[in-house]
Amino acid sequence: MEDWKQRLDADPGFLVERWEPYPDYYMEPGSCVIVPSSPYFAMIGIFPELFHRLAPGRPAVTIGSGAADLCAVAHEAADALRAPLGVATPTPQPGSAPWIAPVSRPVSDLPDLPERFEALRRAAWYAAEAVPSPEELKGTLDFSVELDAAVAAADIQLMLTGQVAPAWREEYEQIDPARHSVVGLVSGPGDEAVPVPFEKDAAKWRGLNAKGSLPWTPKEYQRQYYPDRGETQNVVISATRALVFAEILDEFAARLTPGLNAGLIHYSAYELGQFFTWGIGRELSDHSGF
């Protein structure tokens, strides 16, 4: 993530001021990638999914075979962003690179584990105790605390007093993260709310791709687009941002590779999830009016 942030901060952009053929800002050849709006809309759909899959505490899951085409179309989108810039496609995931931590150390090996757990229990209790119960929240007009937070706090208090409580709750109980998108539900037959299978997500993505051409880069100076004047058929992102976006698309595909066993998500993933939602994800989504 830090590498992505540093590259984004150093991005020189792609617009230059020119006086010919008339005064305006122009896209410099090779400095940006132009993406038709329909395929671009499909691409930015990965950010909510990544955010939810990186939520700290999410339990381990083995990705099912139904994700194969979604994984493939994400890789294709990444390659399509690189192609106009002449950047070679990296080795497909999982490749041959060693894992981040070649020698792992179980948490149980920590010598002061009991003391850490006790400190965590105390902090969790004080935090949960300060949150209104779901019943109290429903009986007030206090919107400063979300109901989901109140439910989680109640679950923590149950667990800390030795009672049974779920360690994790999906936003909707119908969702199976091994087979479905974890973001939400859609209307199914008879108007009942149903989860979205990976296969349906992939088909929707390919359908949006079919409505636009492949991304390209200007071969000569081209006047910038003005969305406020109705020029919304294409989205322009800098070469730097296109390459970072391509890597994030590959990250999305890697996390949805069939057969992949994703372990318990630790709190260290929190900042990455925030980056995908409020950092690069928000910036790239703003190009489409979100």
mmCIF file of C-alpha atoms in Angstrom:
data_model
loop_
_atom_site.group_PDB
_atom_site.id
_atom_site.type_symbol
_atom_site.label_atom_id
_atom_site.label_comp_id
_atom_site.label_asym_id
_atom_site.label_seq_id
_atom_site.Cartn_x
_atom_site.Cartn_y
_atom_site.Cartn_z
ATOM 1 C CA MET A 1 0.000 0.000 0.000
ATOM 2 C CA GLU A 2 2.799 2.418 0.871
ATOM 3 C CA ASP A 3 4.364 1.833 -2.547
ATOM 4 C CA TRP A 4 1.043 2.669 -4.202
ATOM 5 C CA LYS A 5 0.654 5.822 -2.109
ATOM 6 C CA GLN A 6 4.175 7.018 -2.921
ATOM 7 C CA ARG A 7 3.658 6.503 -6.638
ATOM 8 C CA LEU A 8 0.307 8.286 -6.551
ATOM 9 C CA ASP A 9 1.796 11.224 -4.636
ATOM 10 C CA ALA A 10 4.582 11.533 -7.217
ATOM 11 C CA ASP A 11 2.206 11.335 -10.180
ATOM 12 C CA PRO A 12 3.021 14.196 -12.621
ATOM 13 C CA GLY A 13 -0.463 14.084 -14.152
ATOM 14 C CA PHE A 14 -1.286 14.152 -17.833
ATOM 15 C CA LEU A 15 -2.544 17.634 -18.778
ATOM 16 C CA VAL A 16 -0.349 20.315 -20.345
ATOM 17 C CA GLU A 17 -1.300 23.832 -21.369
ATOM 18 C CA ARG A 18 -1.059 24.488 -25.108
ATOM 19 C CA TRP A 19 -2.020 27.330 -27.418
ATOM 20 C CA GLU A 20 -2.433 25.333 -30.592
ATOM 21 C CA PRO A 21 -4.788 24.709 -32.248
ATOM 22 C CA TYR A 22 -6.490 26.879 -29.572
ATOM 23 C CA PRO A 23 -5.786 27.649 -25.892
ATOM 24 C CA ASP A 24 -6.758 24.791 -23.589
ATOM 25 C CA TYR A 25 -5.347 21.941 -21.531
ATOM 26 C CA TYR A 26 -4.408 18.902 -23.571
ATOM 27 C CA MET A 27 -3.775 15.252 -22.749
ATOM 28 C CA GLU A 28 -0.137 14.483 -23.394
ATOM 29 C CA PRO A 29 0.491 11.408 -25.571
ATOM 30 C CA GLY A 30 1.380 8.354 -23.508
ATOM 31 C CA SER A 31 0.703 10.091 -20.191
ATOM 32 C CA CYS A 32 -2.797 8.761 -19.597
ATOM 33 C CA VAL A 33 -5.252 5.979 -20.352
ATOM 34 C CA ILE A 34 -8.740 6.651 -21.712
ATOM 35 C CA VAL A 35 -11.363 4.111 -20.663
ATOM 36 C CA PRO A 36 -14.923 3.974 -22.041
ATOM 37 C CA SER A 37 -17.371 4.680 -19.221
ATOM 38 C CA SER A 38 -19.174 1.303 -19.217
ATOM 39 C CA PRO A 39 -16.065 -0.877 -18.753
ATOM 40 C CA TYR A 40 -14.723 1.689 -16.276
ATOM 41 C CA PHE A 41 -17.914 1.425 -14.221
ATOM 42 C CA ALA A 42 -17.370 -2.350 -14.034
ATOM 43 C CA MET A 43 -13.735 -1.907 -12.954
ATOM 44 C CA ILE A 44 -14.445 0.402 -10.017
ATOM 45 C CA GLY A 45 -16.971 -2.124 -8.706
ATOM 46 C CA ILE A 46 -14.080 -4.048 -7.138
ATOM 47 C CA PHE A 47 -13.507 -1.484 -4.379
ATOM 48 C CA PRO A 48 -16.569 -2.209 -2.183
ATOM 49 C CA GLU A 49 -15.875 -5.947 -2.488
ATOM 50 C CA LEU A 50 -12.227 -5.530 -1.487
ATOM 51 C CA PHE A 51 -13.215 -3.320 1.437
ATOM 52 C CA HIS A 52 -15.644 -5.899 2.821
ATOM 53 C CA ARG A 53 -13.298 -8.844 2.247
ATOM 54 C CA LEU A 54 -10.517 -7.034 4.104
ATOM 55 C CA ALA A 55 -12.675 -6.285 7.148
ATOM 56 C CA PRO A 56 -10.664 -7.216 10.276
ATOM 57 C CA GLY A 57 -12.106 -10.298 11.924
ATOM 58 C CA ARG A 58 -13.500 -11.826 8.732
ATOM 59 C CA PRO A 59 -13.073 -15.583 9.156
ATOM 60 C CA ALA A 60 -11.136 -17.877 6.856
ATOM 61 C CA VAL A 61 -12.787 -18.971 3.609
ATOM 62 C CA THR A 62 -11.866 -21.128 0.623
ATOM 63 C CA ILE A 63 -12.965 -19.510 -2.638
ATOM 64 C CA GLY A 64 -15.256 -21.714 -4.722
ATOM 65 C CA SER A 65 -14.904 -22.665 -8.366
ATOM 66 C CA GLY A 66 -17.632 -20.218 -9.393
ATOM 67 C CA ALA A 67 -15.176 -17.322 -9.082
ATOM 68 C CA ALA A 68 -13.071 -18.514 -12.048
ATOM 69 C CA ASP A 69 -14.541 -16.146 -14.645
ATOM 70 C CA LEU A 70 -14.666 -13.185 -12.248
ATOM 71 C CA CYS A 71 -10.984 -13.744 -11.529
ATOM 72 C CA ALA A 72 -10.281 -13.953 -15.285
ATOM 73 C CA VAL A 73 -12.208 -10.799 -16.222
ATOM 74 C CA ALA A 74 -10.426 -8.809 -13.490
ATOM 75 C CA HIS A 75 -7.036 -9.924 -14.858
ATOM 76 C CA GLU A 76 -8.207 -8.984 -18.364
ATOM 77 C CA ALA A 77 -9.194 -5.523 -17.134
ATOM 78 C CA ALA A 78 -5.772 -5.084 -15.545
ATOM 79 C CA ASP A 79 -4.038 -6.089 -18.772
ATOM 80 C CA ALA A 80 -6.274 -3.716 -20.744
ATOM 81 C CA LEU A 81 -5.090 -0.786 -18.604
ATOM 82 C CA ARG A 82 -1.422 -1.722 -19.117
ATOM 83 C CA ALA A 83 -1.582 -2.438 -22.841
ATOM 84 C CA PRO A 84 -1.877 1.171 -24.113
ATOM 85 C CA LEU A 85 1.229 2.078 -22.097
ATOM 86 C CA GLY A 86 3.280 -0.809 -23.459
ATOM 87 C CA VAL A 87 3.746 -2.327 -19.993
ATOM 88 C CA ALA A 88 4.318 -6.065 -19.947
ATOM 89 C CA THR A 89 1.826 -8.243 -18.112
ATOM 90 C CA PRO A 90 3.330 -9.566 -14.859
ATOM 91 C CA THR A 91 3.455 -13.249 -14.011
ATOM 92 C CA PRO A 92 -0.101 -14.385 -13.218
ATOM 93 C CA GLN A 93 -1.030 -15.005 -9.627
ATOM 94 C CA PRO A 94 0.185 -17.010 -7.740
ATOM 95 C CA GLY A 95 3.470 -16.828 -9.691
ATOM 96 C CA SER A 96 6.693 -18.074 -8.150
ATOM 97 C CA ALA A 97 7.496 -15.265 -5.695
ATOM 98 C CA PRO A 98 7.897 -16.311 -2.056
ATOM 99 C CA TRP A 99 5.182 -15.470 0.439
ATOM 100 C CA ILE A 100 5.529 -12.256 2.421
ATOM 101 C CA ALA A 101 6.569 -14.192 5.519
ATOM 102 C CA PRO A 102 8.434 -17.340 4.368
ATOM 103 C CA VAL A 103 8.904 -18.336 8.022
ATOM 104 C CA SER A 104 5.675 -17.860 9.906
ATOM 105 C CA ARG A 105 5.363 -17.655 13.677
ATOM 106 C CA PRO A 106 2.141 -18.788 15.333
ATOM 107 C CA VAL A 107 0.579 -16.259 17.652
ATOM 108 C CA SER A 108 0.678 -18.935 20.374
ATOM 109 C CA ASP A 109 4.487 -18.656 20.386
ATOM 110 C CA LEU A 110 4.399 -15.162 21.864
ATOM 111 C CA PRO A 111 5.809 -15.382 25.395
ATOM 112 C CA ASP A 112 3.486 -12.706 26.821
ATOM 113 C CA LEU A 113 0.331 -13.925 25.092
ATOM 114 C CA PRO A 114 -1.766 -14.288 28.295
ATOM 115 C CA GLU A 115 -0.959 -10.717 29.332
ATOM 116 C CA ARG A 116 -1.825 -9.424 25.859
ATOM 117 C CA PHE A 117 -5.134 -11.288 25.869
ATOM 118 C CA GLU A 118 -6.032 -9.934 29.293
ATOM 119 C CA ALA A 119 -5.270 -6.360 28.205
ATOM 120 C CA LEU A 120 -7.358 -6.898 25.079
ATOM 121 C CA ARG A 121 -10.261 -8.324 27.085
ATOM 122 C CA ARG A 122 -10.301 -5.317 29.397
ATOM 123 C CA ALA A 123 -10.165 -2.844 26.511
ATOM 124 C CA ALA A 124 -12.881 -4.707 24.595
ATOM 125 C CA TRP A 125 -15.159 -4.776 27.644
ATOM 126 C CA TYR A 126 -14.823 -1.063 28.355
ATOM 127 C CA ALA A 127 -15.436 -0.229 24.696
ATOM 128 C CA ALA A 128 -18.475 -2.517 24.380
ATOM 129 C CA GLU A 129 -19.926 -1.333 27.681
ATOM 130 C CA ALA A 130 -19.949 2.253 26.430
ATOM 131 C CA VAL A 131 -22.157 1.388 23.444
ATOM 132 C CA PRO A 132 -25.966 1.393 23.841
ATOM 133 C CA SER A 133 -27.636 -1.992 23.534
ATOM 134 C CA PRO A 134 -29.596 -2.683 20.329
ATOM 135 C CA GLU A 135 -32.820 -2.379 22.345
ATOM 136 C CA GLU A 136 -31.785 0.986 23.812
ATOM 137 C CA LEU A 137 -30.756 2.247 20.385
ATOM 138 C CA LYS A 138 -34.058 1.258 18.769
ATOM 139 C CA GLY A 139 -35.930 3.161 21.434
ATOM 140 C CA THR A 140 -34.180 6.462 20.776
ATOM 141 C CA LEU A 141 -33.568 8.832 17.911
ATOM 142 C CA ASP A 142 -29.800 8.655 18.451
ATOM 143 C CA PHE A 143 -28.211 8.171 15.041
ATOM 144 C CA SER A 144 -24.637 8.642 16.259
ATOM 145 C CA VAL A 145 -24.267 4.871 16.745
ATOM 146 C CA GLU A 146 -25.113 2.406 13.991
ATOM 147 C CA LEU A 147 -27.267 -0.576 14.910
ATOM 148 C CA ASP A 148 -24.609 -2.969 13.592
ATOM 149 C CA ALA A 149 -22.114 -1.490 16.064
ATOM 150 C CA ALA A 150 -24.567 -1.973 18.919
ATOM 151 C CA VAL A 151 -25.131 -5.601 17.917
ATOM 152 C CA ALA A 152 -21.362 -6.203 17.734
ATOM 153 C CA ALA A 153 -20.862 -4.637 21.163
ATOM 154 C CA ALA A 154 -23.569 -6.878 22.631
ATOM 155 C CA ASP A 155 -21.911 -9.936 21.059
ATOM 156 C CA ILE A 156 -18.561 -8.951 22.607
ATOM 157 C CA GLN A 157 -20.101 -8.637 26.061
ATOM 158 C CA LEU A 158 -21.702 -12.078 25.703
ATOM 159 C CA MET A 159 -18.401 -13.666 24.679
ATOM 160 C CA LEU A 160 -16.466 -11.980 27.478
ATOM 161 C CA THR A 161 -18.920 -13.350 30.044
ATOM 162 C CA GLY A 162 -18.555 -16.885 28.686
ATOM 163 C CA GLN A 163 -21.823 -16.967 26.750
ATOM 164 C CA VAL A 164 -22.334 -18.066 23.158
ATOM 165 C CA ALA A 165 -22.192 -15.346 20.497
ATOM 166 C CA PRO A 166 -21.173 -15.298 16.830
ATOM 167 C CA ALA A 167 -17.585 -14.239 16.213
ATOM 168 C CA TRP A 168 -18.591 -12.824 12.827
ATOM 169 C CA ARG A 169 -21.781 -11.742 11.101
ATOM 170 C CA GLU A 170 -22.148 -11.194 7.376
ATOM 171 C CA GLU A 171 -24.154 -8.115 6.514
ATOM 172 C CA TYR A 172 -26.849 -10.516 5.275
ATOM 173 C CA GLU A 173 -27.064 -14.095 6.495
ATOM 174 C CA GLN A 174 -27.854 -15.414 2.990
ATOM 175 C CA ILE A 175 -24.326 -14.555 1.792
ATOM 176 C CA ASP A 176 -21.753 -17.327 1.471
ATOM 177 C CA PRO A 177 -18.376 -15.601 0.903
ATOM 178 C CA ALA A 178 -17.059 -18.723 -0.840
ATOM 179 C CA ARG A 179 -19.689 -18.353 -3.566
ATOM 180 C CA HIS A 180 -21.113 -14.831 -3.418
ATOM 181 C CA SER A 181 -20.188 -11.184 -3.454
ATOM 182 C CA VAL A 182 -20.120 -10.013 0.169
ATOM 183 C CA VAL A 183 -21.364 -6.488 -0.547
ATOM 184 C CA GLY A 184 -25.136 -6.891 -0.578
ATOM 185 C CA LEU A 185 -28.281 -8.491 -1.968
ATOM 186 C CA VAL A 186 -30.303 -8.017 -5.144
ATOM 187 C CA SER A 187 -33.903 -8.746 -6.063
ATOM 188 C CA GLY A 188 -34.433 -12.348 -7.139
ATOM 189 C CA PRO A 189 -37.440 -14.287 -8.454
ATOM 190 C CA GLY A 190 -40.557 -13.199 -6.642
ATOM 191 C CA ASP A 191 -38.783 -10.031 -5.496
ATOM 192 C CA GLU A 192 -37.065 -11.789 -2.586
ATOM 193 C CA ALA A 193 -33.592 -10.536 -1.677
ATOM 194 C CA VAL A 194 -30.849 -12.927 -2.816
ATOM 195 C CA PRO A 195 -27.033 -12.832 -2.776
ATOM 196 C CA VAL A 196 -25.040 -12.284 -5.982
ATOM 197 C CA PRO A 197 -23.071 -15.349 -7.173
ATOM 198 C CA PHE A 198 -19.585 -14.782 -8.561
ATOM 199 C CA GLU A 199 -20.790 -16.021 -11.947
ATOM 200 C CA LYS A 200 -23.459 -13.313 -12.122
ATOM 201 C CA ASP A 201 -20.939 -10.610 -11.203
ATOM 202 C CA ALA A 202 -18.614 -11.824 -13.982
ATOM 203 C CA ALA A 203 -21.426 -11.880 -16.539
ATOM 204 C CA LYS A 204 -22.458 -8.331 -15.611
ATOM 205 C CA TRP A 205 -18.840 -7.158 -15.929
ATOM 206 C CA ARG A 206 -18.490 -8.738 -19.380
ATOM 207 C CA GLY A 207 -21.788 -7.187 -20.400
ATOM 208 C CA LEU A 208 -20.502 -3.719 -19.505
ATOM 209 C CA ASN A 209 -17.242 -4.431 -21.339
ATOM 210 C CA ALA A 210 -19.229 -5.231 -24.469
ATOM 211 C CA LYS A 211 -20.694 -1.697 -24.433
ATOM 212 C CA GLY A 212 -17.308 -0.028 -24.877
ATOM 213 C CA SER A 213 -14.000 -0.424 -26.663
ATOM 214 C CA LEU A 214 -10.660 -1.306 -25.101
ATOM 215 C CA PRO A 215 -8.772 1.464 -23.259
ATOM 216 C CA TRP A 216 -6.296 3.531 -25.278
ATOM 217 C CA THR A 217 -3.830 6.384 -24.905
ATOM 218 C CA PRO A 218 -3.718 9.467 -27.171
ATOM 219 C CA LYS A 219 -1.143 9.224 -29.947
ATOM 220 C CA GLU A 220 -1.047 13.016 -30.227
ATOM 221 C CA TYR A 221 -2.075 15.947 -28.050
ATOM 222 C CA GLN A 222 -5.812 15.810 -27.450
ATOM 223 C CA ARG A 223 -8.031 18.378 -25.760
ATOM 224 C CA GLN A 224 -9.174 17.335 -22.296
ATOM 225 C CA TYR A 225 -12.723 16.125 -21.766
ATOM 226 C CA TYR A 226 -15.241 18.322 -19.945
ATOM 227 C CA PRO A 227 -17.771 16.143 -18.071
ATOM 228 C CA ASP A 228 -19.762 19.241 -17.052
ATOM 229 C CA ARG A 229 -20.369 19.837 -20.763
ATOM 230 C CA GLY A 230 -21.732 16.328 -21.256
ATOM 231 C CA GLU A 231 -18.455 14.731 -22.359
ATOM 232 C CA THR A 232 -18.954 11.668 -20.174
ATOM 233 C CA GLN A 233 -18.551 8.823 -22.642
ATOM 234 C CA ASN A 234 -14.947 8.246 -21.561
ATOM 235 C CA VAL A 235 -12.947 8.460 -18.341
ATOM 236 C CA VAL A 236 -9.309 9.599 -18.314
ATOM 237 C CA ILE A 237 -6.791 8.559 -15.666
ATOM 238 C CA SER A 238 -3.066 9.227 -15.585
ATOM 239 C CA ALA A 239 -0.575 6.539 -16.602
ATOM 240 C CA THR A 240 0.571 6.231 -12.992
ATOM 241 C CA ARG A 241 -2.948 5.747 -11.704
ATOM 242 C CA ALA A 242 -3.770 3.315 -14.502
ATOM 243 C CA LEU A 243 -0.830 1.093 -13.527
ATOM 244 C CA VAL A 244 -1.703 1.235 -9.816
ATOM 245 C CA PHE A 245 -5.328 0.445 -10.684
ATOM 246 C CA ALA A 246 -4.145 -2.518 -12.782
ATOM 247 C CA GLU A 247 -2.217 -3.881 -9.806
ATOM 248 C CA ILE A 248 -5.273 -3.505 -7.566
ATOM 249 C CA LEU A 249 -7.364 -5.372 -10.138
ATOM 250 C CA ASP A 250 -4.767 -8.155 -10.015
ATOM 251 C CA GLU A 251 -4.990 -8.082 -6.211
ATOM 252 C CA PHE A 252 -8.764 -8.474 -6.462
ATOM 253 C CA ALA A 253 -8.345 -11.407 -8.859
ATOM 254 C CA ALA A 254 -5.739 -13.036 -6.617
ATOM 255 C CA ARG A 255 -8.092 -12.893 -3.637
ATOM 256 C CA LEU A 256 -10.860 -14.548 -5.654
ATOM 257 C CA THR A 257 -8.781 -17.315 -7.227
ATOM 258 C CA PRO A 258 -10.749 -20.588 -6.987
ATOM 259 C CA GLY A 259 -9.296 -22.855 -4.333
ATOM 260 C CA LEU A 260 -7.555 -19.995 -2.536
ATOM 261 C CA ASN A 261 -7.778 -20.278 1.226
ATOM 262 C CA ALA A 262 -7.924 -16.783 2.696
ATOM 263 C CA GLY A 263 -7.149 -16.898 6.404
ATOM 264 C CA LEU A 264 -8.585 -14.807 9.210
ATOM 265 C CA ILE A 265 -8.285 -11.110 8.367
ATOM 266 C CA HIS A 266 -6.205 -9.311 10.987
ATOM 267 C CA TYR A 267 -6.499 -5.699 12.074
ATOM 268 C CA SER A 268 -3.375 -4.857 10.055
ATOM 269 C CA ALA A 269 -5.645 -4.976 6.966
ATOM 270 C CA TYR A 270 -7.715 -2.039 8.251
ATOM 271 C CA GLU A 271 -5.641 0.700 6.601
ATOM 272 C CA LEU A 272 -5.598 -1.143 3.284
ATOM 273 C CA GLY A 273 -9.382 -1.429 3.346
ATOM 274 C CA GLN A 274 -9.680 2.283 4.104
ATOM 275 C CA PHE A 275 -7.306 3.065 1.233
ATOM 276 C CA PHE A 276 -9.458 1.068 -1.172
ATOM 277 C CA THR A 277 -12.615 2.857 -0.013
ATOM 278 C CA TRP A 278 -11.632 6.412 0.919
ATOM 279 C CA GLY A 279 -8.319 6.728 -0.924
ATOM 280 C CA ILE A 280 -7.777 5.468 -4.443
ATOM 281 C CA GLY A 281 -11.242 3.886 -4.567
ATOM 282 C CA ARG A 282 -13.042 7.138 -3.837
ATOM 283 C CA GLU A 283 -10.850 9.095 -6.242
ATOM 284 C CA LEU A 284 -11.387 6.726 -9.146
ATOM 285 C CA SER A 285 -15.118 6.447 -8.414
ATOM 286 C CA ASP A 286 -15.477 10.246 -8.473
ATOM 287 C CA HIS A 287 -14.640 10.117 -12.181
ATOM 288 C CA SER A 288 -17.947 8.330 -12.716
ATOM 289 C CA GLY A 289 -19.993 10.702 -10.615
ATOM 290 C CA PHE A 290 -20.036 8.649 -7.393
#
